[in-house]
XYZ file of C-alpha atoms in Angstrom:
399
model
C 210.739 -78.861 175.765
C 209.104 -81.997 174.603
C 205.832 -82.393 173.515
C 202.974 -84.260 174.875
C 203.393 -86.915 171.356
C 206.153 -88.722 172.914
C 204.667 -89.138 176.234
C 201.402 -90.238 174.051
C 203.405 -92.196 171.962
C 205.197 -94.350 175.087
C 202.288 -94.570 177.211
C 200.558 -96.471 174.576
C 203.185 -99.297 174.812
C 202.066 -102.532 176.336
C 203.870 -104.572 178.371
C 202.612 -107.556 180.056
C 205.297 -108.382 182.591
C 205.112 -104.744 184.248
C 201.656 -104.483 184.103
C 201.268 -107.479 186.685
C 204.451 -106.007 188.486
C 201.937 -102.489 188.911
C 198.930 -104.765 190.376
C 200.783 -106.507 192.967
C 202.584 -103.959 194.255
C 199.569 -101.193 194.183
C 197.569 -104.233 196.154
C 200.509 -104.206 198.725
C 199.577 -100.779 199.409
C 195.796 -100.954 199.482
C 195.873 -101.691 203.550
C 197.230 -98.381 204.195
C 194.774 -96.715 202.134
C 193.178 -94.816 205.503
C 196.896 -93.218 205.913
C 196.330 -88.877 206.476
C 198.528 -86.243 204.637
C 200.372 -85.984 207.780
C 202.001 -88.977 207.966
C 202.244 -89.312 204.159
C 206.145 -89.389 203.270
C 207.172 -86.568 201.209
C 207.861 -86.470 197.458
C 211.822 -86.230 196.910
C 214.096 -85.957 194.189
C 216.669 -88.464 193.509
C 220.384 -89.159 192.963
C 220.389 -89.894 189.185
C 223.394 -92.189 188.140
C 225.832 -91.106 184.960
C 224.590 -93.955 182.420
C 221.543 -95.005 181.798
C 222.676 -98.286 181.493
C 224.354 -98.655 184.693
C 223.652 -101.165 187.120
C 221.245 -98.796 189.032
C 218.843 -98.357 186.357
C 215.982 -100.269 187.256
C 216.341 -98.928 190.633
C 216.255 -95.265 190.053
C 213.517 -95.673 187.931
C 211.724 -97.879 190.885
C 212.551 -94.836 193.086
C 211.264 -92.263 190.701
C 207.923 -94.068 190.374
C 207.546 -94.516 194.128
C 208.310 -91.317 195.221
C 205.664 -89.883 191.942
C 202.955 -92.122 193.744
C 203.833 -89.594 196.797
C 203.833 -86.673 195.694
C 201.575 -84.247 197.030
C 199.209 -84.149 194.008
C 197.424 -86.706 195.488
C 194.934 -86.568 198.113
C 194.870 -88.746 201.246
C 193.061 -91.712 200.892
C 190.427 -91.815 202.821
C 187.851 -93.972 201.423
C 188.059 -91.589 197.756
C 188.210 -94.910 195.332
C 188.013 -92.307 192.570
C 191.323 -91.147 193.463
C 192.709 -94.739 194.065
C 191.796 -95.881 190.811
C 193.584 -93.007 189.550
C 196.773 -93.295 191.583
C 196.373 -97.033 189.843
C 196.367 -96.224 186.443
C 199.220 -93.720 186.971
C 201.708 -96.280 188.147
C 200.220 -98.955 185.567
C 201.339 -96.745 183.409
C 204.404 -95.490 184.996
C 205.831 -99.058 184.919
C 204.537 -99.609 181.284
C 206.826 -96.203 180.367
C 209.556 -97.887 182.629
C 209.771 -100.690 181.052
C 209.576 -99.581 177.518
C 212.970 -97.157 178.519
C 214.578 -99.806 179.746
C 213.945 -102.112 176.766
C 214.829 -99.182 173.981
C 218.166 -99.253 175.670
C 219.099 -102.285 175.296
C 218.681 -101.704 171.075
C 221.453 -99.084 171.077
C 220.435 -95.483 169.643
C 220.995 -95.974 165.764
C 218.965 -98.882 165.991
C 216.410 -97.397 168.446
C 215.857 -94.612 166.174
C 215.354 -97.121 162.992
C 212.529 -99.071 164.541
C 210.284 -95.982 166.148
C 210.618 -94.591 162.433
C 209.336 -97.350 161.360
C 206.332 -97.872 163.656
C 205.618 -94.357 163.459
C 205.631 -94.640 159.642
C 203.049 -97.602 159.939
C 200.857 -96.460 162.535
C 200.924 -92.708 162.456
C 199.526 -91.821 158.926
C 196.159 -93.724 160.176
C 195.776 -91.378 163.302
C 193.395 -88.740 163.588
C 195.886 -85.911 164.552
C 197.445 -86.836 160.691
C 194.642 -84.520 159.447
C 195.919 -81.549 161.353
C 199.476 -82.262 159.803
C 197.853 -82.410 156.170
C 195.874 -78.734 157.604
C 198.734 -77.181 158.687
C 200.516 -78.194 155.282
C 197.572 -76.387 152.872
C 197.698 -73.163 154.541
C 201.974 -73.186 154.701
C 202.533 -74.540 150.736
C 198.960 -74.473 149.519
C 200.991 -75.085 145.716
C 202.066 -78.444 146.451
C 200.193 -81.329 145.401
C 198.149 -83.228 147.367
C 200.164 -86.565 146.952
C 203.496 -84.464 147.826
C 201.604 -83.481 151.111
C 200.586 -86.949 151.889
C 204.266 -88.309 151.634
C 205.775 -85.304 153.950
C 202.903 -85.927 156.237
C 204.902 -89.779 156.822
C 208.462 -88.332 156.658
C 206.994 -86.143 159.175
C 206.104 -89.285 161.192
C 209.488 -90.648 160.686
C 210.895 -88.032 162.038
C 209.219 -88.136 165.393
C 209.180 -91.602 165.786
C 213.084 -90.935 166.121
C 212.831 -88.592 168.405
C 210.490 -90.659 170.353
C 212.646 -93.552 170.120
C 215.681 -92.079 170.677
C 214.335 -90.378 173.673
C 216.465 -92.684 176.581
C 219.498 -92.536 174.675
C 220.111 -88.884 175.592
C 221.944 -88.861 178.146
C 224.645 -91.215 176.213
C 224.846 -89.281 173.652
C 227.571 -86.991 173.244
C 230.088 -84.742 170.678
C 231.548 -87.546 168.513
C 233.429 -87.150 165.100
C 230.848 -90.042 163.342
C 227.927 -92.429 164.814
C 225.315 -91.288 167.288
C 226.129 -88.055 168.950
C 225.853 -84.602 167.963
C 228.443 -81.877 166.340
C 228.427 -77.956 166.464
C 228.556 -75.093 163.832
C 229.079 -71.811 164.127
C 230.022 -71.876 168.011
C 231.556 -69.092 168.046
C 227.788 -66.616 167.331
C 226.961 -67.897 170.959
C 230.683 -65.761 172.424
C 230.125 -62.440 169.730
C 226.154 -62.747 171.025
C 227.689 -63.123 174.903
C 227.917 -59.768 175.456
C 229.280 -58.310 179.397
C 228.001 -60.442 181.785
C 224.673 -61.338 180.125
C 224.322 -64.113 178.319
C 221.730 -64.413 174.928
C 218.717 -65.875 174.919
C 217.996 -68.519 172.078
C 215.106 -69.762 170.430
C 214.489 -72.886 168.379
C 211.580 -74.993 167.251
C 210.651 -78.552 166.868
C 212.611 -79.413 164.240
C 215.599 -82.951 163.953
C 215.279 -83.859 167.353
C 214.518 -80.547 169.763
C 215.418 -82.587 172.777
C 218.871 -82.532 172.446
C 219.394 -78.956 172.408
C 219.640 -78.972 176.403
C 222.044 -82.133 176.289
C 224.392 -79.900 174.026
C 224.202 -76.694 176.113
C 224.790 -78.809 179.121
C 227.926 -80.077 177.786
C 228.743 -77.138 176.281
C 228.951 -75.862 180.002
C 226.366 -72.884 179.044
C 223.909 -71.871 181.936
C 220.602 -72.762 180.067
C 217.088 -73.129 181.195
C 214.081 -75.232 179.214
C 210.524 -74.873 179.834
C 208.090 -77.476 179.508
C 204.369 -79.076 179.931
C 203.816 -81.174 183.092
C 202.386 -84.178 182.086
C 198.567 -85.118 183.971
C 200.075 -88.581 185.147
C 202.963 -87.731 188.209
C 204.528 -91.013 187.740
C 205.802 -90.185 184.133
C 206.058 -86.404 184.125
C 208.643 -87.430 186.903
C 210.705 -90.269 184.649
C 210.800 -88.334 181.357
C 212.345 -85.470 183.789
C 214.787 -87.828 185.167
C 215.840 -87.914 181.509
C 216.111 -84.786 180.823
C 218.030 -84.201 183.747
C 220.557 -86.537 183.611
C 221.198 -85.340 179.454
C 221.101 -82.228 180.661
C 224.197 -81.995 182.927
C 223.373 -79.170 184.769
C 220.657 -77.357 182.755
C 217.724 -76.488 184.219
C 213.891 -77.668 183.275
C 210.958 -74.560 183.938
C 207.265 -75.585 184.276
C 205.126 -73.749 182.537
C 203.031 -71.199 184.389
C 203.126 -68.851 186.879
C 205.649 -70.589 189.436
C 207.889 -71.539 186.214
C 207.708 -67.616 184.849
C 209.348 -66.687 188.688
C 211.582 -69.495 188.528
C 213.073 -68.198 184.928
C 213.012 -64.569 186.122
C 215.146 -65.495 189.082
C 216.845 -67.205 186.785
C 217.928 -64.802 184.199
C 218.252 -62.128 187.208
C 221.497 -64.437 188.323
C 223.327 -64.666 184.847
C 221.586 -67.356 183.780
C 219.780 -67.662 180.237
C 216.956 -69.720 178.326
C 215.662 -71.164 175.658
C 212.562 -71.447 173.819
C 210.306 -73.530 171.300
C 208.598 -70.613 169.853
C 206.630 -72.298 166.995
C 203.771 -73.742 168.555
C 200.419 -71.744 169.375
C 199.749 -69.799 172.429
C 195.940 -69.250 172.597
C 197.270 -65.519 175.165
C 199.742 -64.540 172.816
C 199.850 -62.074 170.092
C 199.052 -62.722 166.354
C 201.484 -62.814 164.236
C 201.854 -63.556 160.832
C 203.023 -67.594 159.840
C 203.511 -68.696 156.291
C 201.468 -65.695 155.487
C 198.500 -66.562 157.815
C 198.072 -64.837 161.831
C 199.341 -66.813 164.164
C 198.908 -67.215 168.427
C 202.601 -66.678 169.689
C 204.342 -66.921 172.388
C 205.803 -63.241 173.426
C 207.817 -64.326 175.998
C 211.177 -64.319 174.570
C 211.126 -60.786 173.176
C 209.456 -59.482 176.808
C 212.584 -60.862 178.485
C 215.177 -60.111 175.848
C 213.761 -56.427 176.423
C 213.537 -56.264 180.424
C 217.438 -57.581 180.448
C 218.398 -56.358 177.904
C 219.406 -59.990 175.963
C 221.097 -60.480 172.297
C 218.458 -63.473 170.956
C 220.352 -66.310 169.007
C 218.586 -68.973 166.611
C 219.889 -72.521 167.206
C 218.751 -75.703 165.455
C 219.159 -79.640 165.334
C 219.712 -80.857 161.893
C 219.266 -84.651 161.792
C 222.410 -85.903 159.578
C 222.089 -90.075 160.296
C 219.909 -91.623 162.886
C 220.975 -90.826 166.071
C 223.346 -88.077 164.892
C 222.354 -84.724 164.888
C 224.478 -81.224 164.027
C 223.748 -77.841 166.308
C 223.485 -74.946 164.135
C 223.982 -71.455 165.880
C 223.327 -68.153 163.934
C 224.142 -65.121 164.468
C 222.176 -62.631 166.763
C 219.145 -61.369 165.586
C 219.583 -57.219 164.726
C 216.282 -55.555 164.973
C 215.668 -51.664 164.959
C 213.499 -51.168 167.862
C 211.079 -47.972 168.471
C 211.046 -48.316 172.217
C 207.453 -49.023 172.419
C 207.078 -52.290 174.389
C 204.224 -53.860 172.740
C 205.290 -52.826 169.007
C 208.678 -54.137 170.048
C 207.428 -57.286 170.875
C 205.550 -57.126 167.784
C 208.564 -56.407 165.704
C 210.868 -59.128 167.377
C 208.404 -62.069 166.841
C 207.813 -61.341 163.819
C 211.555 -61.682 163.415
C 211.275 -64.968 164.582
C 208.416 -66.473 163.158
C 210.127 -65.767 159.547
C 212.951 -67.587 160.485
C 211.177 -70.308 161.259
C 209.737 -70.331 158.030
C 212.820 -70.182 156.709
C 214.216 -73.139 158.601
C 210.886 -75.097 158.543
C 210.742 -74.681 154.342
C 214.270 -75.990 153.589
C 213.434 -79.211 156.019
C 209.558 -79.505 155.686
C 209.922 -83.392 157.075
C 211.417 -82.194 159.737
C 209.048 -80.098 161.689
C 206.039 -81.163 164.287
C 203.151 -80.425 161.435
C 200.779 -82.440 164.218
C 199.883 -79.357 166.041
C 197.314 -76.969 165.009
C 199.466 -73.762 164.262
C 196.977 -71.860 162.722
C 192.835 -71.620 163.646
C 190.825 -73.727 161.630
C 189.713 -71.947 157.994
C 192.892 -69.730 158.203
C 193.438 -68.715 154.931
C 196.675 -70.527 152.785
C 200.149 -68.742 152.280
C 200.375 -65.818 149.658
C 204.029 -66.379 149.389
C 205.149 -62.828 150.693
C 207.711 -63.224 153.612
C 209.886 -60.493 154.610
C 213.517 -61.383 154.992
C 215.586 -62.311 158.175
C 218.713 -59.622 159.355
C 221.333 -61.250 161.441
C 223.803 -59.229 163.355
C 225.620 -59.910 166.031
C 224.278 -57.072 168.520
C 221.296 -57.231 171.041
C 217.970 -55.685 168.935
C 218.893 -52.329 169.308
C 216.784 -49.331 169.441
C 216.386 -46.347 167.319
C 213.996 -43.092 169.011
């Protein structure tokens, strides 16, 4: 449930030491470059230790890293130097994400979370992509001044460079009373929403830092799946999964696409549930109104909550301190359906996109603005939002 910043973001670290690490040992493997698939040894997951400051750190990122190299997305080698230069640059950079990890643990979270707000702060208003933010800001408060849009645009940086930075630090962090960790309100809408045997499905977006909702379910012992974007590079895709998997005691990560859609169907067909980032665009979806303006979304969530029947619960990270972060469950969306399938769908995401707005206006800094919501030349907010019924019953439908 990440998005591709933070991978951008950490593959643009340099380090010296691992990119000479990366040369010698891709040379070592350069004389068995003629090798066929056949005898190529098989991608494999591994054992992934408790802490991610144990002992076997380095290794298991090692073994993550070799076994990416492996994997079957890469073709046998057989005089292709395009496809060697690639493997190359994928473990070049592999190593460079490796060994930025293992140096952001060392800081500690709080302070982790401090110094990528601060480099994000510096570098990120100077990036192209800080144009779409300062887009995306006209058309969803086209009354706000200029310079009022410039400064969210950096608190909106801020905010990610936390998340970005206090990306290895999630699998140590867990339900405290004070310091890094994460609290809960309003527990108790996920058991009135938990209705028979089927659990709700939940929605959030990217606001505080989205990647620990999965951390939270995990502890809280619920059976949630994520989905997310494989990365291009193997080598990374597999260690920022590592991460994720070892925060996510027990939860399970969905690819998008069509082997992910089975896998969450499958899924939700044994009991399980998921949840979804539903504020970013979806060039298939279905339009639906934003801050006033159509939007591509993402249908998925109300197709599913309709096919099994599913109560749909809004959850939320709320970033209190750095490195501390509040879940905030609400109760059950309640929508009158007319049993039409599409105007269902139609009816439940626009449900959802207004609480978004809702959540996204009373935190502005902290939403992903560096995303292009909306097409380009879509017209600014007219202020007219309809309001948000809660209930605690699945959307229920009326003939």
């Amino acid at each position: 449930m990440a998005p591709c910043y933070q991978e951008i973001a950490l593959k643009r670290c340099q380090t010296a030491s691992c990119l000479c690490q990366a040369i010698h040992n891709l040379a070592a493997r350069k004389g068995r470059r003629h090798q066929t698939a056949g005898g190529a040894r098989q991608y494999r997951r591994g054992q992934h230790p408790a802490s991610a400051n144990s002992s076997g750190e380095t290794s298991v990122v090692s073994a993550h890293i070799s076994r990416a190299l492996q994997r079957p997305e890469y073709p046998p080698r057989s005089g292709n130097r395009q496809a060697g230069r690639i493997r190359l640059l994928h473990g070049v950079q592999g190593l460079v994400l490796s060994g930025t990890i293992r140096a952001l643990q060392y800081l500690g979270p709080a302070r982790c979370s401090d110094l990528g707000a601060m480099l994000a702060r510096t570098v990120g208003p100077v990036l192209s992509v800080s144009r779409i933010a300062l887009d995306n800001l006209r058309i969803a408060f086209p009354e706000m001044a200029e310079s009022s849009r410039d400064a969210l645009m950096r608190d909106a940086w801020d905010n990610l460079g936390r998340v970005v930075a206090e990306f290895p630090h999630l699998p140590n962090l867990g339900r405290t009373q004070d310091g890094p960790g994460w609290e809960i309100v309003g527990e108790e809408c996920i058991a009135q929403a938990w209705q028979g045997g089927n659990p709700p499905l939940f929605f959030s977006a990217h606001l505080g830092n989205w990647e620990m909702i999965l951390p939270i379910a995990g502890a809280l012992g619920l059976p949630v799946g994520g989905v997310y974007r494989r990365t291009s590079n193997p080598v990374i895709d597999r260690l920022i999964q590592g991460i994720r998997e070892r925060a996510g005691s027990g939860t399970k990560m969905f690819p998008k696409g069509r082997q992910g859609a089975r896998a969450i169907i499958a899924h939700l067909s044994a009991g399980g549930t998921v949840g979804f980032l539903v504020d970013q665009k979806m060039n298939d979806g279905i339009k639906i109104p934003f801050f006033g303006s159509p939007a591509w979304t993402a249908p998925a969530i109300a197709h599913l909550a309709l096919r099994f029947e599913r109560n749909i619960v809004p959850v939320s990270i709320v970033r209190i301190a750095p490195a501390r972060f509040r879940l905030v469950c609400e109760p059950a969306l309640r929508i009158a359906l007319s049993g039409n399938q599409k105007e269902d769908e139609v009816s439940i995401m626009s449900a959802i996109n207004r609480h978004l707005e809702g959540w996204i206006s009373s935190r502005p800094s902290a939403w992903l603005w560096f995303h292009r919501r909306w097409p380009k030349g879509a017209p600014a907010d007219q202020g007219h939002h309809g309001a948000v019924h809660h209930g605690t019953a699945r959307p229920s439908r009326s003939r």
